PDB file of C-alpha atoms in Angstrom:
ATOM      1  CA  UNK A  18       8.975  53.091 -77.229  1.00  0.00           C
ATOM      2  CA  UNK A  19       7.651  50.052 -76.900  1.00  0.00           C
ATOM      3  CA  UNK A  20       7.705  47.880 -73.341  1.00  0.00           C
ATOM      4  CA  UNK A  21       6.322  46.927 -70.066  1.00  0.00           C
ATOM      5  CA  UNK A  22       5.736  49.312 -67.749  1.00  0.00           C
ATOM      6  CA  UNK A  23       6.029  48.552 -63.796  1.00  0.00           C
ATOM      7  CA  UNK A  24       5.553  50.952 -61.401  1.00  0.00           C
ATOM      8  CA  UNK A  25       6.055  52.210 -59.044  1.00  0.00           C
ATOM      9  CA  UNK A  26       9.814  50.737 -58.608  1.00  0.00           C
ATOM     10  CA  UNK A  27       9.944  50.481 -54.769  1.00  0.00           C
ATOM     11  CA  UNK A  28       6.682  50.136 -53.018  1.00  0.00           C
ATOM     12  CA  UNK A  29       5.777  49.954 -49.151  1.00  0.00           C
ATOM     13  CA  UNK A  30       2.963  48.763 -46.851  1.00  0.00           C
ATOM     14  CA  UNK A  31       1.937  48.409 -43.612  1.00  0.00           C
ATOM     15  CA  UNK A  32       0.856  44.632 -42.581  1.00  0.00           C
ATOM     16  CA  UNK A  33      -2.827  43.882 -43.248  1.00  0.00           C
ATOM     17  CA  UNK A  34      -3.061  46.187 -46.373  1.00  0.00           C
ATOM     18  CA  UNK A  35      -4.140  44.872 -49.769  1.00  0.00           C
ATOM     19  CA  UNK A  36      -2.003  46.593 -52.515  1.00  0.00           C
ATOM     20  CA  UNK A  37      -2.077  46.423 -56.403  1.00  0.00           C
ATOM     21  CA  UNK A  38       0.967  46.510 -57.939  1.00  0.00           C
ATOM     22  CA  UNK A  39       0.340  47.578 -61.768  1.00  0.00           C
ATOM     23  CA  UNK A  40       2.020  46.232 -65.340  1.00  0.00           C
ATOM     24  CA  UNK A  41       1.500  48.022 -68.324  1.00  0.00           C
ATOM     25  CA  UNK A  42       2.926  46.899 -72.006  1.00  0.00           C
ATOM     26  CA  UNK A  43       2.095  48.253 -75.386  1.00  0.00           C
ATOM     27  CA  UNK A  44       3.386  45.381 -77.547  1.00  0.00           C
ATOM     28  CA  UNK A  45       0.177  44.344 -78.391  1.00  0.00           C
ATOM     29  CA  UNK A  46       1.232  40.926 -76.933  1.00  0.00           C
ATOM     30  CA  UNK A  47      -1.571  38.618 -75.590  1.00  0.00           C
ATOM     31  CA  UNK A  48      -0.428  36.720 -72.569  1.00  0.00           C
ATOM     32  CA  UNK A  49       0.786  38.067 -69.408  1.00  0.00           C
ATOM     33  CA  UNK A  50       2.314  36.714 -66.490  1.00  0.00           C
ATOM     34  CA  UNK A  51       3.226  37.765 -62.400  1.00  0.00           C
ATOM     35  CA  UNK A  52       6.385  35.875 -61.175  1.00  0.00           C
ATOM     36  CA  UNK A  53       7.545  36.309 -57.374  1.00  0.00           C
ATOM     37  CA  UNK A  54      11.321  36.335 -56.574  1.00  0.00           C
ATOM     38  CA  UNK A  55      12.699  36.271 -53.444  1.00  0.00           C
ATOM     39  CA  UNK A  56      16.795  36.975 -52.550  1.00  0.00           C
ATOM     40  CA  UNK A  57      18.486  33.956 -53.806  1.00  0.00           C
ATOM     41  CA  UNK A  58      15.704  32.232 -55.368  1.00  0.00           C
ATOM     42  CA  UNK A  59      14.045  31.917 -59.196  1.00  0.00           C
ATOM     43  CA  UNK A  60      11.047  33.205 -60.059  1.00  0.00           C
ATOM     44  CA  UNK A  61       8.229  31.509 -59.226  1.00  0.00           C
ATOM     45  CA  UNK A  62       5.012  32.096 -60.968  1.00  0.00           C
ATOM     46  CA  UNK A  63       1.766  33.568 -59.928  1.00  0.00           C
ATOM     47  CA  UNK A  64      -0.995  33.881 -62.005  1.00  0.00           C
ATOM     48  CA  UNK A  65      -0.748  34.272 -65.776  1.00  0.00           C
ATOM     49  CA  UNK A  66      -3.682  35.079 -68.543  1.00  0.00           C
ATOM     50  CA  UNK A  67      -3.497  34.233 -72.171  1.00  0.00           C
ATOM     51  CA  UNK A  68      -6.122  36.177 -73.138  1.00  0.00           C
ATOM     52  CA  UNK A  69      -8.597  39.206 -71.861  1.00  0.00           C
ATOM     53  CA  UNK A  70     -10.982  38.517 -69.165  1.00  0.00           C
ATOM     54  CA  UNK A  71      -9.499  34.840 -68.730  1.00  0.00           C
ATOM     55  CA  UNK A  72      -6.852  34.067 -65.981  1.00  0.00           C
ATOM     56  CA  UNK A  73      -5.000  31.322 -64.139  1.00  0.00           C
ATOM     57  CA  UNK A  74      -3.450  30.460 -60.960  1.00  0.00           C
ATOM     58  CA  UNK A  75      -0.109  30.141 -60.948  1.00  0.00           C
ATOM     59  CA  UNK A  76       2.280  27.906 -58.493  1.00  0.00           C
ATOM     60  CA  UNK A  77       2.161  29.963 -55.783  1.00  0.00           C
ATOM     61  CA  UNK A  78      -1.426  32.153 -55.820  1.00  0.00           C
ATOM     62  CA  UNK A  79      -2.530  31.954 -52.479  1.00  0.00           C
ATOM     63  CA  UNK A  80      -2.941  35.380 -51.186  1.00  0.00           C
ATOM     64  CA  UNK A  81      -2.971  37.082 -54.851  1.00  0.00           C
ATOM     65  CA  UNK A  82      -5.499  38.404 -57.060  1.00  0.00           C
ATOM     66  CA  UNK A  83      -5.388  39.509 -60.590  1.00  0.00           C
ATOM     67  CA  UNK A  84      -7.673  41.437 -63.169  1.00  0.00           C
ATOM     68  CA  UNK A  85      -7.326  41.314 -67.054  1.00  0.00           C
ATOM     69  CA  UNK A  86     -10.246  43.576 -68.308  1.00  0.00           C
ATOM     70  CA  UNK A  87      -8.166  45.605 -71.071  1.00  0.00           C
ATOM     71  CA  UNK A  88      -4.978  43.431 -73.489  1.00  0.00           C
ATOM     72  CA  UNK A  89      -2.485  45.985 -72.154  1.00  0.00           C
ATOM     73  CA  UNK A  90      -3.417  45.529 -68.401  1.00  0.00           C
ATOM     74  CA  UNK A  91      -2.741  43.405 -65.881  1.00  0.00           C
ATOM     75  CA  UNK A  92      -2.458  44.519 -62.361  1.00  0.00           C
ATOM     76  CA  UNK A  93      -1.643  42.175 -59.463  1.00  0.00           C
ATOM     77  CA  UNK A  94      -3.252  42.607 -55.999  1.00  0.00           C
ATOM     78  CA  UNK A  95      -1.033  41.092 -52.708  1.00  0.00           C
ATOM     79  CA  UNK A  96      -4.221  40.701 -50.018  1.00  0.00           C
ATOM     80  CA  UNK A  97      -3.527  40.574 -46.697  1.00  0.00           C
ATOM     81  CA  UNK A  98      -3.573  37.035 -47.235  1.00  0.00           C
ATOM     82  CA  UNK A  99      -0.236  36.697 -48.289  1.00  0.00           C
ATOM     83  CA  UNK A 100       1.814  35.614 -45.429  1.00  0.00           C
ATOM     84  CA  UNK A 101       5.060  36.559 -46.557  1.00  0.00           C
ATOM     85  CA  UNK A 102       4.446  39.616 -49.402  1.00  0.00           C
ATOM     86  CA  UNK A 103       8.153  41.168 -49.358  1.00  0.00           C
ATOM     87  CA  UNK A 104       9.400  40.006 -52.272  1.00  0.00           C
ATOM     88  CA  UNK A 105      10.608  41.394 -55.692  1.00  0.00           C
ATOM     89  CA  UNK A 106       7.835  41.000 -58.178  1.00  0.00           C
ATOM     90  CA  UNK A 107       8.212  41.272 -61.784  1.00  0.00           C
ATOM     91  CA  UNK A 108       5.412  41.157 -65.090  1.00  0.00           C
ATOM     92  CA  UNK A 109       6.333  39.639 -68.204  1.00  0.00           C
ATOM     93  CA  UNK A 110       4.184  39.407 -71.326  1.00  0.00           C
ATOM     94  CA  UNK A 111       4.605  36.855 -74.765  1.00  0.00           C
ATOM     95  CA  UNK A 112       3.022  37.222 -78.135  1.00  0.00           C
ATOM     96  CA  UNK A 113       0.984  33.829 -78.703  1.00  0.00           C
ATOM     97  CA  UNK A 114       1.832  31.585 -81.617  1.00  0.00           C
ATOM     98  CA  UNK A 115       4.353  29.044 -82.168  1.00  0.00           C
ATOM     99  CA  UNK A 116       7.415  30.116 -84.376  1.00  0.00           C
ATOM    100  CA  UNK A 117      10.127  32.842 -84.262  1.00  0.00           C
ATOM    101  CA  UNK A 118      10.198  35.494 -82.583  1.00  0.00           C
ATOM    102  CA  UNK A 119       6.766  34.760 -80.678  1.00  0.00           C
ATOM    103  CA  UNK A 120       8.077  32.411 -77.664  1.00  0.00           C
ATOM    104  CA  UNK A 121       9.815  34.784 -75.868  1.00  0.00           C
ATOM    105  CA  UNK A 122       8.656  36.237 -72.624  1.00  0.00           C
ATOM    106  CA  UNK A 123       9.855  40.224 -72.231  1.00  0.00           C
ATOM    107  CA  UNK A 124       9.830  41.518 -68.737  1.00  0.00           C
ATOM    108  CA  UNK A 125       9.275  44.626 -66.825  1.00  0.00           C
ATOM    109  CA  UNK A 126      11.996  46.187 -64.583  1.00  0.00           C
ATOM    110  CA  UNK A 127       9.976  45.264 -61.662  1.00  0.00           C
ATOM    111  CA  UNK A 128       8.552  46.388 -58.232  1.00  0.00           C
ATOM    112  CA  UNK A 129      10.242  45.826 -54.777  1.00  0.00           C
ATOM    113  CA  UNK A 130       7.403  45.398 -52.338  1.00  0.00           C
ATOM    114  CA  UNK A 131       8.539  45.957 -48.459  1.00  0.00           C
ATOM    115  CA  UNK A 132       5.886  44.793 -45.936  1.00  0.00           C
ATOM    116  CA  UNK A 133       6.597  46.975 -42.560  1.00  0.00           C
TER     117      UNK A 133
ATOM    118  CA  UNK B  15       7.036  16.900 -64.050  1.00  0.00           C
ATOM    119  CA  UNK B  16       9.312  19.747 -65.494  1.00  0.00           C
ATOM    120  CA  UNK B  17      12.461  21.003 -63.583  1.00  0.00           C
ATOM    121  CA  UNK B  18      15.519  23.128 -64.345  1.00  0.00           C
ATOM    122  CA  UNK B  19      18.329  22.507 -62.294  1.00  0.00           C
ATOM    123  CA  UNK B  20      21.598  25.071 -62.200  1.00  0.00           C
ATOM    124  CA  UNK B  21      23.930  23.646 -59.747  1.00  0.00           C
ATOM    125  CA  UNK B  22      26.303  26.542 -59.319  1.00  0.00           C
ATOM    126  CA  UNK B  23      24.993  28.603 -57.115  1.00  0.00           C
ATOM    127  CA  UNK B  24      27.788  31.356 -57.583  1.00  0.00           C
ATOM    128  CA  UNK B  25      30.945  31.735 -59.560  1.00  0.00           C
ATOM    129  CA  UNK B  26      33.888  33.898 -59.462  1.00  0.00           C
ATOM    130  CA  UNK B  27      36.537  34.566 -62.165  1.00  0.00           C
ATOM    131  CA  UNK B  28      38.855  37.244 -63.194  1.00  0.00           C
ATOM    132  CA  UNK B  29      37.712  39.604 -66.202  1.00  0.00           C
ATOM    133  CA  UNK B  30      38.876  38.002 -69.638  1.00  0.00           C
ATOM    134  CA  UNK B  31      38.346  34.659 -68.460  1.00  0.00           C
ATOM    135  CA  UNK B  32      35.710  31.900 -69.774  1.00  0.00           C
ATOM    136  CA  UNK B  33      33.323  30.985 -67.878  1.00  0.00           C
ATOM    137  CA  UNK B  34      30.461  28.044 -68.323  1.00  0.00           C
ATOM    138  CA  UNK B  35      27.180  28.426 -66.468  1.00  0.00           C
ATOM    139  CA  UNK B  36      25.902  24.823 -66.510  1.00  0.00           C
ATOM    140  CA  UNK B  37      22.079  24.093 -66.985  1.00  0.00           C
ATOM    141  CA  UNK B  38      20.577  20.844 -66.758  1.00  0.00           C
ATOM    142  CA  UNK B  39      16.508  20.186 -67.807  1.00  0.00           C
ATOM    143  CA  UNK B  40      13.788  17.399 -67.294  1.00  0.00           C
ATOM    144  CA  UNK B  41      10.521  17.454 -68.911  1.00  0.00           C
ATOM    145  CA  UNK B  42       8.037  14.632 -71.022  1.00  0.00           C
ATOM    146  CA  UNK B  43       7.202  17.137 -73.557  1.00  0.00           C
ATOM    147  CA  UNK B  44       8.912  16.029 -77.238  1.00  0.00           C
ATOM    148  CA  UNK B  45       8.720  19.610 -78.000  1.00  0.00           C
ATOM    149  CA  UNK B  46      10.134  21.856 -75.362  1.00  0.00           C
ATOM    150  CA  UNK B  47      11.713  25.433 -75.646  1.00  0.00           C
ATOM    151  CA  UNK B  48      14.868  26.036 -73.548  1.00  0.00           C
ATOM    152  CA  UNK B  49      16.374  30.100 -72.406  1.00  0.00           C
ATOM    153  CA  UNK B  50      18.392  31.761 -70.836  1.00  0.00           C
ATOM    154  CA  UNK B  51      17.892  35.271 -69.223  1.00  0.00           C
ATOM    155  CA  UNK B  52      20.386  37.619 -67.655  1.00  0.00           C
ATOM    156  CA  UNK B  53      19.234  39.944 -64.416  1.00  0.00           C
ATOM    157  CA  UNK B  54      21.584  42.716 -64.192  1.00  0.00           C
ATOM    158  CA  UNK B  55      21.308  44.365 -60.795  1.00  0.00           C
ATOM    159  CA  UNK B  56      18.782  46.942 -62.149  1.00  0.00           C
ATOM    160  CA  UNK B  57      16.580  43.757 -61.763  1.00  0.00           C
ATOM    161  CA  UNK B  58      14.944  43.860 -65.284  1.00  0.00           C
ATOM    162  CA  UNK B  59      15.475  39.641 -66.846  1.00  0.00           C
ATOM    163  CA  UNK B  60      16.479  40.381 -70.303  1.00  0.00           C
ATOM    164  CA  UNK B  61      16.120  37.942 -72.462  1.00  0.00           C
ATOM    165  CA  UNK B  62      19.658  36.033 -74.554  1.00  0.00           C
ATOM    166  CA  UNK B  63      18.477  33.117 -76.038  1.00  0.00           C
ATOM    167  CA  UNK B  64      15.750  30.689 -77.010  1.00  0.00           C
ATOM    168  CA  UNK B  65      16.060  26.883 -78.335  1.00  0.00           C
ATOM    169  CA  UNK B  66      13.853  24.472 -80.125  1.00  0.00           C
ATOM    170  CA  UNK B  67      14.366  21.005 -79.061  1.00  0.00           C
ATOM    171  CA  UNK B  68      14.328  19.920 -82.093  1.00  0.00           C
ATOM    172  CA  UNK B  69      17.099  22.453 -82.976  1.00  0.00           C
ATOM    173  CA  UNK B  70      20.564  21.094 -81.195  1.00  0.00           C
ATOM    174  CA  UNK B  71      23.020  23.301 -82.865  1.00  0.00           C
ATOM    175  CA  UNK B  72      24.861  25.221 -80.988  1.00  0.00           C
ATOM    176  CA  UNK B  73      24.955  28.826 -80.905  1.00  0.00           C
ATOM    177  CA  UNK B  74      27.288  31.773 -80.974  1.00  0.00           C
ATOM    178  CA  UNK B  75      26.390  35.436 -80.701  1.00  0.00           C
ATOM    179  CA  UNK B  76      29.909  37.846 -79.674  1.00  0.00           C
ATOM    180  CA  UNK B  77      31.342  36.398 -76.687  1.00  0.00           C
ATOM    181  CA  UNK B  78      28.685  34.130 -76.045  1.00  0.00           C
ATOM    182  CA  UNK B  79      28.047  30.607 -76.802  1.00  0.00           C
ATOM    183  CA  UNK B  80      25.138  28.083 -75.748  1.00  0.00           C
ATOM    184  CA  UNK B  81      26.137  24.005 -75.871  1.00  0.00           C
ATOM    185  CA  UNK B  82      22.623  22.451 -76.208  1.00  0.00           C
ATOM    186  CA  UNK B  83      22.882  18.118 -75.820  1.00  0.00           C
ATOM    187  CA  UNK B  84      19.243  16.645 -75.352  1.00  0.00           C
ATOM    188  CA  UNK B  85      21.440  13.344 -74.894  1.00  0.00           C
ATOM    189  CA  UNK B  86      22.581  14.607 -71.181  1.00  0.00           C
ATOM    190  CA  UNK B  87      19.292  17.214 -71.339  1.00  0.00           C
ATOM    191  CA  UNK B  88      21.542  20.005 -71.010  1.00  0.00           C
ATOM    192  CA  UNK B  89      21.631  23.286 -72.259  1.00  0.00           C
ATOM    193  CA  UNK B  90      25.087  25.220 -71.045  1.00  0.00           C
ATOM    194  CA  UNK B  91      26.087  28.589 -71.660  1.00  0.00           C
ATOM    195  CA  UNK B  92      29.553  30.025 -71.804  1.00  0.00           C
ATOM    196  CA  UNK B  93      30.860  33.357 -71.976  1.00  0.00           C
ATOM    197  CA  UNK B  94      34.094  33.709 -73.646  1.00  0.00           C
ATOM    198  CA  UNK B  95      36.950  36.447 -72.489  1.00  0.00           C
ATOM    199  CA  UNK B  96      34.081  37.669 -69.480  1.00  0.00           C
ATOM    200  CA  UNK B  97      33.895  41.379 -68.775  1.00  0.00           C
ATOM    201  CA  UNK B  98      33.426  43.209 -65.410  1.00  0.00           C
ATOM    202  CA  UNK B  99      29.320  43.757 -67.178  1.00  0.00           C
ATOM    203  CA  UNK B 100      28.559  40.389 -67.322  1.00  0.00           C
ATOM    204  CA  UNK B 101      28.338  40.427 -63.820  1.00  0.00           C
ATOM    205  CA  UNK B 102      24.845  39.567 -63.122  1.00  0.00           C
ATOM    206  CA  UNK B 103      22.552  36.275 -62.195  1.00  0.00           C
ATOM    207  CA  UNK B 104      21.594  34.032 -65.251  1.00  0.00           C
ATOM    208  CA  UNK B 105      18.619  32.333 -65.114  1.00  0.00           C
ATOM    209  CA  UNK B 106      18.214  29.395 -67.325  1.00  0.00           C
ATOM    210  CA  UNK B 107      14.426  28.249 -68.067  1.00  0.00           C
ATOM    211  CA  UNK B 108      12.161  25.664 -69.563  1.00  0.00           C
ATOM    212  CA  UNK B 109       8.741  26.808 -71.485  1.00  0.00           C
ATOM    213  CA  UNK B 110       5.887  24.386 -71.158  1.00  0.00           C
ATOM    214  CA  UNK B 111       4.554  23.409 -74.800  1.00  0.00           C
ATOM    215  CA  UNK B 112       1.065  24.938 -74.152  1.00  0.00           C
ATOM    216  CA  UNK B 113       0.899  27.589 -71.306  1.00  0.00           C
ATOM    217  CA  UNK B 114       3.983  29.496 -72.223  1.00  0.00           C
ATOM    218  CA  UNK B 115       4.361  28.762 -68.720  1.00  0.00           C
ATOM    219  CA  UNK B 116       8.391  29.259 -67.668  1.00  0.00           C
ATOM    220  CA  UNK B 117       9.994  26.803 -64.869  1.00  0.00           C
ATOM    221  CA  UNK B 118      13.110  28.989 -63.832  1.00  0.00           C
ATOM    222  CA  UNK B 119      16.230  27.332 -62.593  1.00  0.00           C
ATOM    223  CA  UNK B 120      17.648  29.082 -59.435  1.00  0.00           C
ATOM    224  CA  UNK B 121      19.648  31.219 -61.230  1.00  0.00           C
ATOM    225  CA  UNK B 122      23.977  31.297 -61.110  1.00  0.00           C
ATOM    226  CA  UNK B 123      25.350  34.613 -59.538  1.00  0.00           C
ATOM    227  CA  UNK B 124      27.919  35.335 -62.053  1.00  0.00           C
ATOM    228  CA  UNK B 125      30.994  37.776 -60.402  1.00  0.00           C
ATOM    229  CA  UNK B 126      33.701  39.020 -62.582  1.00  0.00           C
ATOM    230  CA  UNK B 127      36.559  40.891 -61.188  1.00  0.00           C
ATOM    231  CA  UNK B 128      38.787  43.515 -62.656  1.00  0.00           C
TER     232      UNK B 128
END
């Protein structure tokens, strides 16, 4: 089947540790994007890439890293920058081109990061 | 700058009931795509609806409906007879014309009773 692929679900870490949270799709859709919710918030956006091996910052980056070295790949890293990290983070992806059905982003189920 | 404002933070009602999640937009962009997303509790946004601003007819699919008006730069949706699943948080959101970037309203907690 078709889809984005998040994993794991629930994820924890210890303060001070870098971890890579990974999104997966096999739509053969170009651009992918990181969003950040928190509990009674939107998402809020974190780095996005419209093609492979290019990338942008987001609205809220600080403390993030991303790769995009394969189309169906785009893993997010939360450094030990990140002040705050426990949120619930979630990958999306969008096939490029203007006209129906190619505007819509599909997202992932998501991974709950917990910062102990 | 772009902005998607949904006022109602939460909302109540009693299964078979209508119920109108408002959504109100800014942006300078003349061409502008507007959505709405439902989060079940699973967490997963799955997507309802996309509309063209140049495209302000409204829209019914089952029980829903979506009221687009660039005139008032509003883009409501309203569930019709609501069922105990449409519980969820709906996220209404504004693409920007190049990036496919989204700007997310802060989402309406939608609660329906049995």
């Amino acid at each position: 089947d078709g889809g984005i692929t998040q994993s794991p679900k629930y994820l924890f870490r210890k303060e001070g540790q870098n971890v890579t949270l990974s999104c997966e799709q096999n739509l053969n859709h170009d651009a992918m994007y990181w969003y950040r919710q928190d509990p009674g918030q939107g998402l809020r956006l974190i780095y996005y890439s419209q093609i492979v091996n290019d990338f942008q910052k987001g609205d809220i980056a600080e403390g993030y890293s991303v790769s995009r070295e394969k189309k169906e790949s785009f893993p997010l890293t939360v450094t030990s920058a990140q002040k705050n990290p426990t949120a619930f983070y979630l990958c999306a992806s969008r096939l490029v081109g203007e006209g129906r059905p190619y505007n819509e982003q599909f997202f992932g189920p998501g991974t709950r990061l917990t910062v102990l | 700058a772009q902005k998607v404002t949904q006022a109602q933070t939460e909302i109540s009602v009693v299964e078979k009931e209508d119920v109108t999640l408002d959504c109100v937009y800014e942006t300078r962009d003349t061409t502008y795509y507007l959505f709405w997303y439902k989060q079940p509790p699973s967490g997963e946004l799955v997507f309802l609806i996309r509309r063209n601003s140049f495209d302000e007819q409204n829209e019914i699919s089952g029980r829903y409906s979506w009221n687009f008006q660039k005139s008032t730069s509003s883009f409501n949706f309203t569930i019709t007879a609501s069922q105990v699943v449409d519980s969820a948080v709906y996220f209404c959101a504004l693409r920007s014309s190049n990036t496919g970037k989204l700007i997310f309203g802060q989402g309406t907690t939608l609660q329906v009773k049995p």
